[in-house]
Amino acid sequence: MMTPATRRGKARGRWCAGVLLLALWGFGIPAQAAGLSTCTGRFPNPITDICWSCILPISLGGQRLADLGGQEDIGNPASPICSCGVNPTIGLSIGFWEPARHVEVVRRPFCLVSLGGVDLNPGIAAPEAGRHTDASGEQNGFYQAHFYVNPALYWLQVIADFPCLERAGFDLAYLTEVDPLWNDDELTLILNPEAALFANPVAIAACAADCVAATFGFSRAELFWCAGCQGGMYPLDGHSSYHLGGVRTAELLSQRLTAKMHRELLAWGRHGAAGLCGPYFLPVMDKAAYKTQLTYPIAATGKEAGRCCRPFGRTTVLWGAAKEYPVKGEDFAFMLFRKGNCCVGY
């Protein structure tokens, strides 16, 4: 027969276990240790999950030839005539937005959301996502991220024999879990030492201007240390100094990972006059050369002012509501539309 002391001891044990579980969750201890992390996902359906109007406008020189819903664009080479090569080939200067890359931001290491929720797990230790509150009362966050090569127009054969498309298949190009710089603010200074120059109130205040620019158009290239309304671009890792919702933080880390790819010369520039004859080194990412569209957990295909993709840095307040839900809806994936200019020769 169980004595009153024994019953009190068991109740105290259950109470302590519950407190410990809540503490692990609240202070960002790896969720896998508490059995709370999940790995779910969905391969982006090219019919229902990708907003194809984002490839517009198509331009010839400085003139727009095709548009739908007033899609936003950056500047194009003014002349419709171009030439490339040692033995110059005369052609036409074409501009468009290519769905070329895919970024996912995940809680569980090696969880490939965009491949249907495949738990890769090769046995390499990597920190899980977590959220915790610092001494000032602000919530901080950390996520892992993956970078895919995804030139959808080419592998879907939507446009045949168009020389401006990147000729590649769907490929997983980068895993932050195997990158020691992604979870260490100090170690990542090896990649972006200039971050120390912008860790001051004046540089941080300038990001407000970048937010305004992104809200009404595109982020400012000269404010390269800013990520528009998402905050600061530095450090180029998975730590967010404040967490105001999963969609906003995922947008920020998508920008950072793309900027990191440029810094490591794994992503190149393809826009402007310099891109007419092929890709070129662009170690400092031009934020205005990308638009994003959420494809998971809820595809953002609803038209906001006639558009369903947004430039890097634009606020998520208007379109990000109801795009996140508990447990299975806390990982995120984005299609990146990259601006490209190309000289199509005769």
Short mmCIF file of C-alpha atoms in Angstrom, two decimals:
data_model
loop_
_atom_site.label_atom_id
_atom_site.label_comp_id
_atom_site.label_asym_id
_atom_site.label_seq_id
_atom_site.Cartn_x
_atom_site.Cartn_y
_atom_site.Cartn_z
CA MET A 1 0.00 0.00 0.00
CA MET A 2 1.31 3.46 -0.96
CA THR A 3 1.92 5.72 2.01
CA PRO A 4 1.09 9.48 1.96
CA ALA A 5 4.82 10.27 1.92
CA THR A 6 5.31 8.08 -1.15
CA ARG A 7 2.41 9.75 -2.97
CA ARG A 8 3.80 13.20 -2.17
CA GLY A 9 7.22 12.15 -3.46
CA LYS A 10 5.82 10.91 -6.77
CA ALA A 11 3.72 14.05 -7.23
CA ARG A 12 6.78 16.19 -6.50
CA GLY A 13 8.76 14.21 -9.07
CA ARG A 14 6.11 14.74 -11.77
CA TRP A 15 5.96 18.45 -10.95
CA CYS A 16 9.77 18.79 -11.21
CA ALA A 17 9.82 16.93 -14.53
CA GLY A 18 7.19 19.30 -15.93
CA VAL A 19 9.10 22.37 -14.77
CA LEU A 20 12.31 20.99 -16.32
CA LEU A 21 10.56 20.36 -19.65
CA LEU A 22 9.18 23.91 -19.74
CA ALA A 23 12.60 25.30 -18.85
CA LEU A 24 14.25 23.39 -21.68
CA TRP A 25 11.69 24.73 -24.13
CA GLY A 26 11.73 28.32 -22.87
CA PHE A 27 15.49 28.73 -22.75
CA GLY A 28 16.16 27.33 -26.19
CA ILE A 29 17.83 24.06 -25.16
CA PRO A 30 17.86 21.75 -28.19
CA ALA A 31 14.33 20.57 -28.72
CA GLN A 32 15.44 17.12 -29.75
CA ALA A 33 16.69 16.52 -26.21
CA ALA A 34 13.18 17.23 -24.97
CA GLY A 35 11.56 15.22 -27.79
CA LEU A 36 9.77 18.30 -29.17
CA SER A 37 11.35 18.84 -32.59
CA THR A 38 9.68 17.58 -35.74
CA CYS A 39 10.76 17.21 -39.36
CA THR A 40 7.98 17.72 -41.87
CA GLY A 41 7.84 19.41 -45.23
CA ARG A 42 6.66 19.45 -48.82
CA PHE A 43 8.38 19.62 -52.17
CA PRO A 44 7.21 22.88 -53.78
CA ASN A 45 4.48 22.14 -56.29
CA PRO A 46 5.38 24.10 -59.45
CA ILE A 47 1.69 24.60 -60.23
CA THR A 48 0.27 25.68 -56.89
CA ASP A 49 3.25 26.82 -54.81
CA ILE A 50 5.26 28.99 -57.23
CA CYS A 51 4.03 32.40 -58.31
CA TRP A 52 5.08 32.49 -61.96
CA SER A 53 4.15 36.14 -62.47
CA CYS A 54 7.29 36.95 -60.46
CA ILE A 55 9.47 36.33 -63.54
CA LEU A 56 8.01 39.55 -64.94
CA PRO A 57 8.63 42.15 -66.17
CA ILE A 58 10.58 41.07 -69.25
CA SER A 59 12.54 43.92 -70.74
CA LEU A 60 14.30 44.71 -74.01
CA GLY A 61 16.98 47.22 -73.20
CA GLY A 62 15.36 49.83 -70.99
CA GLN A 63 11.82 49.09 -72.23
CA ARG A 64 9.36 46.65 -70.68
CA LEU A 65 7.80 44.20 -73.11
CA ALA A 66 5.73 42.06 -70.76
CA ASP A 67 4.25 42.65 -67.34
CA LEU A 68 1.34 41.45 -65.23
CA GLY A 69 0.03 43.25 -62.19
CA GLY A 70 2.70 45.96 -62.21
CA GLN A 71 5.61 43.75 -61.12
CA GLU A 72 8.56 45.63 -59.65
CA ASP A 73 11.88 45.85 -61.46
CA ILE A 74 15.32 47.38 -61.12
CA GLY A 75 17.25 49.20 -63.83
CA ASN A 76 18.27 47.50 -67.07
CA PRO A 77 20.94 48.40 -69.65
CA ALA A 78 19.49 51.22 -71.72
CA SER A 79 20.50 49.99 -75.17
CA PRO A 80 18.54 47.09 -76.72
CA ILE A 81 21.64 46.13 -78.74
CA CYS A 82 24.56 44.34 -77.09
CA SER A 83 27.64 42.35 -78.03
CA CYS A 84 29.70 39.67 -76.33
CA GLY A 85 32.80 37.58 -76.95
CA VAL A 86 36.31 38.06 -78.35
CA ASN A 87 34.74 37.91 -81.80
CA PRO A 88 31.74 40.06 -80.92
CA THR A 89 28.32 38.53 -81.42
CA ILE A 90 25.59 41.13 -81.80
CA GLY A 91 22.40 40.46 -79.87
CA LEU A 92 19.47 41.84 -77.93
CA SER A 93 19.63 42.88 -74.28
CA ILE A 94 16.98 40.91 -72.37
CA GLY A 95 16.09 41.25 -68.70
CA PHE A 96 13.87 39.05 -66.48
CA TRP A 97 13.60 37.51 -63.00
CA GLU A 98 14.60 33.85 -62.92
CA PRO A 99 13.40 31.45 -60.18
CA ALA A 100 16.90 30.13 -59.58
CA ARG A 101 17.50 29.42 -55.89
CA HIS A 102 15.61 28.02 -52.91
CA VAL A 103 16.32 28.67 -49.22
CA GLU A 104 14.84 26.89 -46.22
CA VAL A 105 15.14 27.83 -42.56
CA VAL A 106 14.64 24.92 -40.16
CA ARG A 107 14.60 24.08 -36.45
CA ARG A 108 15.92 20.54 -36.59
CA PRO A 109 19.41 19.97 -38.01
CA PHE A 110 19.54 18.18 -41.38
CA CYS A 111 15.76 18.38 -41.79
CA LEU A 112 15.19 18.90 -45.53
CA VAL A 113 11.82 20.60 -45.56
CA SER A 114 11.81 21.23 -49.32
CA LEU A 115 12.39 17.54 -50.03
CA GLY A 116 9.23 16.49 -48.23
CA GLY A 117 10.59 16.50 -44.68
CA VAL A 118 13.53 14.12 -45.15
CA ASP A 119 15.52 13.73 -41.92
CA LEU A 120 19.04 13.39 -43.35
CA ASN A 121 20.82 13.04 -39.98
CA PRO A 122 24.31 11.81 -41.02
CA GLY A 123 25.41 11.60 -37.39
CA ILE A 124 27.19 14.97 -37.30
CA ALA A 125 26.57 16.99 -34.15
CA ALA A 126 24.86 20.32 -34.91
CA PRO A 127 22.89 22.70 -32.70
CA GLU A 128 19.12 22.76 -33.01
CA ALA A 129 17.06 25.88 -33.29
CA GLY A 130 16.19 27.61 -30.07
CA ARG A 131 14.68 30.75 -28.62
CA HIS A 132 15.69 32.32 -25.35
CA THR A 133 15.29 35.59 -23.50
CA ASP A 134 18.39 37.64 -22.74
CA ALA A 135 19.09 39.83 -19.73
CA SER A 136 17.29 42.81 -21.31
CA GLY A 137 14.10 40.80 -21.81
CA GLU A 138 14.37 40.45 -25.60
CA GLN A 139 13.79 37.12 -27.31
CA ASN A 140 16.69 35.81 -29.38
CA GLY A 141 16.54 33.01 -31.92
CA PHE A 142 18.72 30.57 -33.83
CA TYR A 143 17.94 28.45 -36.91
CA GLN A 144 19.77 26.22 -39.35
CA ALA A 145 19.37 26.93 -43.09
CA HIS A 146 19.86 25.20 -46.43
CA PHE A 147 20.60 26.62 -49.88
CA TYR A 148 19.33 24.86 -53.01
CA VAL A 149 20.10 25.34 -56.68
CA ASN A 150 16.63 25.38 -58.22
CA PRO A 151 16.48 26.83 -61.78
CA ALA A 152 12.85 25.82 -62.17
CA LEU A 153 12.36 27.32 -65.64
CA TYR A 154 15.17 25.15 -67.01
CA TRP A 155 14.46 21.78 -65.41
CA LEU A 156 10.73 22.13 -66.09
CA GLN A 157 11.55 22.94 -69.74
CA VAL A 158 9.09 25.83 -69.62
CA ILE A 159 11.16 27.77 -72.16
CA ALA A 160 13.12 25.69 -74.67
CA ASP A 161 16.48 26.78 -76.10
CA PHE A 162 16.63 30.09 -74.25
CA PRO A 163 20.34 30.78 -73.65
CA CYS A 164 19.80 33.09 -70.66
CA LEU A 165 18.58 30.34 -68.30
CA GLU A 166 20.95 28.70 -65.86
CA ARG A 167 21.39 25.13 -67.07
CA ALA A 168 21.30 22.98 -63.94
CA GLY A 169 19.05 20.60 -62.07
CA PHE A 170 17.57 20.76 -58.59
CA ASP A 171 20.44 20.34 -56.12
CA LEU A 172 21.14 20.78 -52.41
CA ALA A 173 24.12 23.14 -52.50
CA TYR A 174 24.81 24.17 -48.87
CA LEU A 175 24.08 22.93 -45.35
CA THR A 176 24.82 25.29 -42.47
CA GLU A 177 24.99 22.32 -40.07
CA VAL A 178 28.48 21.48 -41.37
CA ASP A 179 29.64 25.12 -41.30
CA PRO A 180 31.20 26.07 -37.93
CA LEU A 181 30.81 29.77 -38.78
CA TRP A 182 27.01 29.58 -38.79
CA ASN A 183 26.57 29.20 -35.03
CA ASP A 184 29.40 31.42 -33.76
CA ASP A 185 29.20 35.23 -33.92
CA GLU A 186 32.92 35.66 -33.28
CA LEU A 187 34.15 32.96 -35.63
CA THR A 188 32.08 34.33 -38.51
CA LEU A 189 34.15 37.54 -38.36
CA ILE A 190 36.66 35.59 -40.46
CA LEU A 191 34.15 35.87 -43.31
CA ASN A 192 32.81 39.36 -42.59
CA PRO A 193 35.41 41.35 -40.59
CA GLU A 194 33.78 44.62 -41.69
CA ALA A 195 30.86 43.84 -39.34
CA ALA A 196 32.83 45.51 -36.54
CA LEU A 197 32.58 48.84 -38.38
CA PHE A 198 28.78 48.81 -38.33
CA ALA A 199 28.21 47.78 -34.71
CA ASN A 200 27.36 51.35 -33.64
CA PRO A 201 24.16 53.37 -33.19
CA VAL A 202 24.64 55.49 -36.32
CA ALA A 203 25.02 52.50 -38.66
CA ILE A 204 22.10 50.73 -37.00
CA ALA A 205 19.88 53.82 -37.31
CA ALA A 206 20.65 53.98 -41.05
CA CYS A 207 18.83 50.66 -41.46
CA ALA A 208 15.56 52.53 -40.90
CA ALA A 209 16.12 54.24 -44.27
CA ASP A 210 16.75 50.83 -45.84
CA CYS A 211 13.44 49.59 -44.42
CA VAL A 212 11.59 52.55 -45.94
CA ALA A 213 13.28 51.98 -49.31
CA ALA A 214 12.37 48.26 -49.28
CA THR A 215 8.78 49.01 -48.30
CA PHE A 216 8.22 51.26 -51.32
CA GLY A 217 10.65 49.58 -53.72
CA PHE A 218 14.02 47.87 -53.31
CA SER A 219 16.65 47.95 -50.57
CA ARG A 220 19.57 50.31 -51.01
CA ALA A 221 22.75 48.61 -52.26
CA GLU A 222 24.95 51.17 -50.49
CA LEU A 223 23.43 50.12 -47.14
CA PHE A 224 24.82 46.62 -47.53
CA TRP A 225 25.04 46.03 -43.76
CA CYS A 226 21.25 46.35 -43.44
CA ALA A 227 18.57 43.76 -44.17
CA GLY A 228 15.74 46.24 -44.66
CA CYS A 229 12.87 45.89 -42.21
CA GLN A 230 14.32 42.61 -40.90
CA GLY A 231 17.22 44.35 -39.12
CA GLY A 232 20.97 43.95 -39.61
CA MET A 233 22.68 41.77 -42.19
CA TYR A 234 25.60 41.04 -39.86
CA PRO A 235 26.73 38.69 -38.50
CA LEU A 236 26.35 36.24 -41.39
CA ASP A 237 25.14 33.41 -39.19
CA GLY A 238 21.97 31.86 -37.79
CA HIS A 239 21.60 34.01 -34.68
CA SER A 240 18.85 36.62 -34.61
CA SER A 241 19.32 39.29 -31.96
CA TYR A 242 15.55 39.60 -31.55
CA HIS A 243 12.70 37.31 -32.49
CA LEU A 244 9.41 38.86 -33.58
CA GLY A 245 7.89 35.85 -35.32
CA GLY A 246 9.08 32.94 -37.43
CA VAL A 247 8.33 34.46 -40.85
CA ARG A 248 10.29 37.64 -40.16
CA THR A 249 13.27 35.78 -38.70
CA ALA A 250 13.25 33.29 -41.60
CA GLU A 251 13.28 36.19 -44.10
CA LEU A 252 16.28 37.66 -42.30
CA LEU A 253 18.22 34.40 -42.32
CA SER A 254 17.38 33.84 -45.99
CA GLN A 255 19.03 37.17 -46.76
CA ARG A 256 22.03 36.36 -44.60
CA LEU A 257 22.58 32.93 -46.15
CA THR A 258 22.34 34.38 -49.67
CA ALA A 259 24.79 37.13 -48.71
CA LYS A 260 27.06 34.44 -47.26
CA MET A 261 26.94 32.52 -50.55
CA HIS A 262 28.03 35.66 -52.38
CA ARG A 263 30.85 36.30 -49.92
CA GLU A 264 32.11 32.74 -50.40
CA LEU A 265 31.80 33.18 -54.21
CA LEU A 266 29.24 30.38 -54.38
CA ALA A 267 26.66 32.83 -55.75
CA TRP A 268 27.47 35.31 -58.52
CA GLY A 269 25.89 38.39 -60.03
CA ARG A 270 23.90 38.15 -63.27
CA HIS A 271 22.22 41.54 -63.55
CA GLY A 272 23.10 44.89 -65.06
CA ALA A 273 25.45 45.64 -67.93
CA ALA A 274 28.11 43.42 -66.33
CA GLY A 275 25.78 40.41 -66.54
CA LEU A 276 24.95 40.66 -70.23
CA CYS A 277 27.76 38.31 -71.21
CA GLY A 278 27.58 35.92 -68.27
CA PRO A 279 27.82 35.71 -64.47
CA TYR A 280 30.44 37.74 -62.59
CA PHE A 281 31.95 37.82 -59.09
CA LEU A 282 29.83 39.79 -56.63
CA PRO A 283 31.26 39.21 -53.12
CA VAL A 284 28.98 41.87 -51.61
CA MET A 285 25.43 40.85 -52.46
CA ASP A 286 23.21 43.38 -54.23
CA LYS A 287 19.99 43.05 -52.23
CA ALA A 288 17.96 44.59 -55.05
CA ALA A 289 18.77 41.63 -57.31
CA TYR A 290 16.49 39.23 -55.41
CA LYS A 291 12.80 38.78 -54.72
CA THR A 292 11.43 36.13 -52.38
CA GLN A 293 8.24 34.08 -52.26
CA LEU A 294 7.28 31.89 -49.31
CA THR A 295 6.53 28.31 -50.45
CA TYR A 296 6.29 26.53 -47.06
CA PRO A 297 4.49 26.02 -44.70
CA ILE A 298 1.80 28.06 -46.48
CA ALA A 299 2.64 29.21 -49.99
CA ALA A 300 2.33 32.99 -50.28
CA THR A 301 0.57 33.01 -53.64
CA GLY A 302 -2.05 35.57 -52.62
CA LYS A 303 -1.70 38.82 -54.52
CA GLU A 304 -0.70 41.86 -52.50
CA ALA A 305 -1.13 44.89 -54.77
CA GLY A 306 -1.09 42.44 -57.69
CA ARG A 307 2.15 40.77 -56.58
CA CYS A 308 3.02 37.65 -54.61
CA CYS A 309 6.81 38.08 -54.28
CA ARG A 310 8.69 40.80 -52.43
CA PRO A 311 12.17 42.29 -52.61
CA PHE A 312 14.69 41.47 -49.90
CA GLY A 313 14.06 43.58 -46.82
CA ARG A 314 10.36 44.36 -47.25
CA THR A 315 8.28 44.16 -44.10
CA THR A 316 6.45 40.90 -43.41
CA VAL A 317 3.62 42.58 -41.47
CA LEU A 318 1.22 42.81 -44.41
CA TRP A 319 1.68 39.35 -45.93
CA GLY A 320 3.26 37.22 -43.19
CA ALA A 321 0.17 36.93 -40.97
CA ALA A 322 -1.27 33.40 -40.59
CA LYS A 323 1.71 31.89 -42.41
CA GLU A 324 3.04 30.17 -39.26
CA TYR A 325 1.40 27.61 -36.98
CA PRO A 326 2.65 25.40 -34.12
CA VAL A 327 4.78 22.25 -34.49
CA LYS A 328 4.52 21.49 -38.23
CA GLY A 329 4.40 25.10 -39.40
CA GLU A 330 7.53 26.52 -37.77
CA ASP A 331 9.98 25.74 -40.59
CA PHE A 332 10.06 27.94 -43.69
CA ALA A 333 11.10 27.75 -47.33
CA PHE A 334 11.44 30.50 -49.93
CA MET A 335 11.81 30.58 -53.69
CA LEU A 336 14.39 33.19 -54.71
CA PHE A 337 13.79 35.04 -57.96
CA ARG A 338 17.13 36.41 -59.21
CA LYS A 339 17.41 39.35 -61.59
CA GLY A 340 19.25 38.50 -64.77
CA ASN A 341 20.28 40.44 -67.87
CA CYS A 342 21.46 38.57 -70.92
CA CYS A 343 22.68 39.30 -74.44
CA VAL A 344 20.74 36.98 -76.74
CA GLY A 345 22.86 36.72 -79.90
CA TYR A 346 21.71 36.08 -83.40
#
